[in-house]
mmCIF file of C-alpha atoms in Angstrom:
data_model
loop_
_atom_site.group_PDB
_atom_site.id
_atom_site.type_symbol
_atom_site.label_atom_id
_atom_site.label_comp_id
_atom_site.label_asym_id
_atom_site.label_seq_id
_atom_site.Cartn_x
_atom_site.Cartn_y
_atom_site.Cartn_z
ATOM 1 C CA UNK A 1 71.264 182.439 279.263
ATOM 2 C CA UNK A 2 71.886 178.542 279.617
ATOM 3 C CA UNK A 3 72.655 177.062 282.807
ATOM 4 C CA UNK A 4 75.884 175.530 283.805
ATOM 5 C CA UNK A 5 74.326 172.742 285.655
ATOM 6 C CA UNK A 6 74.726 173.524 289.657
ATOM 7 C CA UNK A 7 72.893 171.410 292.293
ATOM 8 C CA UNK A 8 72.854 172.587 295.647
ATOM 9 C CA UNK A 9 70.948 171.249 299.193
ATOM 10 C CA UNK A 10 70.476 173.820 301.914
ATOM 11 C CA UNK A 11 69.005 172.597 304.971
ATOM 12 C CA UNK A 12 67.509 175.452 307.118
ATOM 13 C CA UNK A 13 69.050 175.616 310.752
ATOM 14 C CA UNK A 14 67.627 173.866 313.565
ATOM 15 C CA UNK A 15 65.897 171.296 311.602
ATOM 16 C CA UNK A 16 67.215 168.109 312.873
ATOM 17 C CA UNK A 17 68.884 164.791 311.618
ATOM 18 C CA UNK A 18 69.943 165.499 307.612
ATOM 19 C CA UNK A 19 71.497 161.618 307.336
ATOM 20 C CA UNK A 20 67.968 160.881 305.579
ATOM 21 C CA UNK A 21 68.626 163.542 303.447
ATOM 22 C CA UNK A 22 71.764 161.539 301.789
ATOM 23 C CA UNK A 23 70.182 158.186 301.907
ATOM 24 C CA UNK A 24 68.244 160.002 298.885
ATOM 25 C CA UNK A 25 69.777 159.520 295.383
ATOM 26 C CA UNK A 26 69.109 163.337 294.691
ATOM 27 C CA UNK A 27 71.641 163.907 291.790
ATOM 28 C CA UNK A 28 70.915 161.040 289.711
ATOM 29 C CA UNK A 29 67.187 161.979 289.983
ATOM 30 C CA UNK A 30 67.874 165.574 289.206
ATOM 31 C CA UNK A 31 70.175 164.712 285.985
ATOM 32 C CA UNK A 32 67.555 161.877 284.334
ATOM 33 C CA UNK A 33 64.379 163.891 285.014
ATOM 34 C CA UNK A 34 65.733 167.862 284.692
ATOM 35 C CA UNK A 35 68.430 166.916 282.742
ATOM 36 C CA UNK A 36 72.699 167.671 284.127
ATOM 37 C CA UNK A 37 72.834 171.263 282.758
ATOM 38 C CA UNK A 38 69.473 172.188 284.725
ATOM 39 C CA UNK A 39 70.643 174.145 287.166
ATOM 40 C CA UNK A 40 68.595 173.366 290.586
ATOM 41 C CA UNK A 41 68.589 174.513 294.466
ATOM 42 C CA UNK A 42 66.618 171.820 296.844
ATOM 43 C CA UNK A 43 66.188 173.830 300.276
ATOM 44 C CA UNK A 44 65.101 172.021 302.902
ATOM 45 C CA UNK A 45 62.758 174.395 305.277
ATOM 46 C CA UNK A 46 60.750 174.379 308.553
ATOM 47 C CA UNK A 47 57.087 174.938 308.907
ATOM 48 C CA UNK A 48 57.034 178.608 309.398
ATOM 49 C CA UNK A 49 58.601 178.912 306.065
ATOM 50 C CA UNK A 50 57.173 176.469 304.334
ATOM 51 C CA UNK A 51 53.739 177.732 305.496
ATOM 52 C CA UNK A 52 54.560 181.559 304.086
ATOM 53 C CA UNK A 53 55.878 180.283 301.044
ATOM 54 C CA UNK A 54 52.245 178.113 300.534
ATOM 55 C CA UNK A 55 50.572 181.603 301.689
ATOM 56 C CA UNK A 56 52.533 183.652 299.376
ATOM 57 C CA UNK A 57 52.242 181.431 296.440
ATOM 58 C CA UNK A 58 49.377 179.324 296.786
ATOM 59 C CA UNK A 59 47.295 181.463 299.593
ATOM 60 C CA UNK A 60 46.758 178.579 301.626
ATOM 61 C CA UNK A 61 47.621 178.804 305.010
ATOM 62 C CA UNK A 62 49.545 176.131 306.177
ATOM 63 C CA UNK A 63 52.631 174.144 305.361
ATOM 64 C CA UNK A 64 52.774 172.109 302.505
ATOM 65 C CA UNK A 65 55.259 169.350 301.454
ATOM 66 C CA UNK A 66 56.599 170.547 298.758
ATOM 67 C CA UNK A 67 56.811 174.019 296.438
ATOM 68 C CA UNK A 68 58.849 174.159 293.100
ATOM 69 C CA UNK A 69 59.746 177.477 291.375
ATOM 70 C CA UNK A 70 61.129 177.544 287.722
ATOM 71 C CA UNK A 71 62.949 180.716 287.573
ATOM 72 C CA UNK A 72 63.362 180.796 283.993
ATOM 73 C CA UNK A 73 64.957 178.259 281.214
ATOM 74 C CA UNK A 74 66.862 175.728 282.948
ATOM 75 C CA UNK A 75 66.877 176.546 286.527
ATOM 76 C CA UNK A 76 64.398 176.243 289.202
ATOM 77 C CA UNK A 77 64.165 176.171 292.982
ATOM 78 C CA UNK A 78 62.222 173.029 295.073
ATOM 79 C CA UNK A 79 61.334 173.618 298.937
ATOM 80 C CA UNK A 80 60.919 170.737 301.566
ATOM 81 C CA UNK A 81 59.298 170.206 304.324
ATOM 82 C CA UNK A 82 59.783 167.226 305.703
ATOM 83 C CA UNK A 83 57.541 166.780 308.904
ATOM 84 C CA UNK A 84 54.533 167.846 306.444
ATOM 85 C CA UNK A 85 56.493 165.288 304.351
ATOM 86 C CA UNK A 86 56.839 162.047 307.168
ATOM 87 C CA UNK A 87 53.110 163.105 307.926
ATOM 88 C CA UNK A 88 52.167 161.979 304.364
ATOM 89 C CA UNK A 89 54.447 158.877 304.155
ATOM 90 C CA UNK A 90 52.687 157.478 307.297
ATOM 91 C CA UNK A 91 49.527 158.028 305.618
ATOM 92 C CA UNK A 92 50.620 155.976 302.681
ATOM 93 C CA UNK A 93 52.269 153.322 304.327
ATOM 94 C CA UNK A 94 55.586 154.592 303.360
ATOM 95 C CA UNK A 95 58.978 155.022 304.704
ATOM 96 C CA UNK A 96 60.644 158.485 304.964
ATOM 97 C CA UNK A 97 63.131 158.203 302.461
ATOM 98 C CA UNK A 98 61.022 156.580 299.359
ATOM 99 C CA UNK A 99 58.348 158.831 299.887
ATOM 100 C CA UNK A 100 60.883 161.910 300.136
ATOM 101 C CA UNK A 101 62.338 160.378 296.655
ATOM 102 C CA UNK A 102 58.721 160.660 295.256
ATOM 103 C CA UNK A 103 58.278 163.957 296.337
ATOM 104 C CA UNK A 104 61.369 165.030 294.262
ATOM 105 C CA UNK A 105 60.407 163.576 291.283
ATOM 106 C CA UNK A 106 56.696 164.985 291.790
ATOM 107 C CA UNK A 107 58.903 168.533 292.464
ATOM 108 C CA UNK A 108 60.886 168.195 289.569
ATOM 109 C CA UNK A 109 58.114 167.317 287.098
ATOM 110 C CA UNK A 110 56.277 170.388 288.076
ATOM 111 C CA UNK A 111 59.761 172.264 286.864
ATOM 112 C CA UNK A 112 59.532 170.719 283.760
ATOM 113 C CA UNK A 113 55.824 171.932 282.973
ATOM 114 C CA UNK A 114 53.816 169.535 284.601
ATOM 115 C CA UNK A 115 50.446 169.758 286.177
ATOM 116 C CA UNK A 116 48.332 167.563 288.961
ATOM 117 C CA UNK A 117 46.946 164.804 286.733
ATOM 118 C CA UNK A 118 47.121 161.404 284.754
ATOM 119 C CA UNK A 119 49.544 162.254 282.321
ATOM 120 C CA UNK A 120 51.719 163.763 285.574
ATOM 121 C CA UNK A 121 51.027 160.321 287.446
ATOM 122 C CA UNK A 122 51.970 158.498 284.389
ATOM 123 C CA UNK A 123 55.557 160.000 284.560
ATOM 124 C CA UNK A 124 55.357 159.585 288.464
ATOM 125 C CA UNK A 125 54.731 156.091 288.124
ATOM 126 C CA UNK A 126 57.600 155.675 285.545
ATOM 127 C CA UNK A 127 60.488 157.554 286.976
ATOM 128 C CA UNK A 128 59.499 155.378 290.676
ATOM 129 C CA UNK A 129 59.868 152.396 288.985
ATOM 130 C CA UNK A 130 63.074 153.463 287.568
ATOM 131 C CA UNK A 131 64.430 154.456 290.809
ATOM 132 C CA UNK A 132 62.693 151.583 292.535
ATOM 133 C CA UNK A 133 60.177 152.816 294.667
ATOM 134 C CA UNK A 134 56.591 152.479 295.161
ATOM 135 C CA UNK A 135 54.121 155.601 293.667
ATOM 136 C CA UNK A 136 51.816 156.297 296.749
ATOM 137 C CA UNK A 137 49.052 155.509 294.894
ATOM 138 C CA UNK A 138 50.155 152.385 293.958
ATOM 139 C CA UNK A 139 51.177 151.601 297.773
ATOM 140 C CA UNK A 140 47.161 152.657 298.979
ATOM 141 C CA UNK A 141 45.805 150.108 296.458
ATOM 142 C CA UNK A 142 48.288 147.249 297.335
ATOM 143 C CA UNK A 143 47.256 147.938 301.171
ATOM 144 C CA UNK A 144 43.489 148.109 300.012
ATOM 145 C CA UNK A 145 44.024 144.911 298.508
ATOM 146 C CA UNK A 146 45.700 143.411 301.286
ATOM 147 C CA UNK A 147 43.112 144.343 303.533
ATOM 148 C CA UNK A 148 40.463 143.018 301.240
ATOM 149 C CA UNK A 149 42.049 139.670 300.992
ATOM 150 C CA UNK A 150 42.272 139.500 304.846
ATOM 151 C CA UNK A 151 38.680 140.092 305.137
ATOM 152 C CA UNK A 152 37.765 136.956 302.616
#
């Protein structure tokens, strides 16, 4: 059965500010990458959660950042945590809300069939620049640079 296309965010209760959540241009991601009739739930969860779901599906015991599900031809499921999430950006150099767009796109590619590698980095690398934001790997090697130059 082909989807009809539905997008929904749930935020779990308790889990602070969600004005960073609509700084992020979510839908228009979704639509370019998945495609408009994909049908797509982003949930938004705490630690606890986020750490059974890595257990469950990964068995590895802690929380991760993200977790995408396909659930069969055109719809799929993406969990977020986003303290696991900030913890990364600041390890990149990045803000919240470009590194939370990354994460999307990395989510979404996995929906689409895609595994950890260079031809998935490729496609990371191209939908950031479309959207405008830096690829974390790109953002460690313009700070190693950086660094370098201020040691000459």
């Amino acid at each position: 059965m082909r989807s009809s296309g539905t997008f929904s965010i749930a935020t779990a209760a308790n889990r602070g500010d969600t004005s960073i959540i609509k700084q992020l241009p979510l839908r228009r991601i979704k639509e370019r990458i998945v495609g408009k009739r994909y049908a797509l739930s982003l949930v938004f969860v705490g630690a606890r959660r986020m750490r059974a779901l890595n257990l469950a599906y990964r068995a590895e015991d802690s929380p991760t950042n993200i977790l995408s599900f396909p659930l069969g031809e055109g719809t799929g499921e993406i969990f977020m945590h986003r303290k696991s999430a900030r913890a990364e950006a600041r390890r990149f150099g990045m803000a919240n809300v470009p590194f939370l767009t990354f994460l999307f796109i990395h989510g979404l590619l996995h929906l689409k069939g895609y595994r950890h590698g260079s031809t998935m980095e490729r496609e990371e690398v191209r939908y950031c620049k479309l959207f405008s934001i830096s690829h974390p790997t790109q953002r460690v090697a313009h700070l190693s640079h950086r660094a370098k130059l201020k040691t000459m």
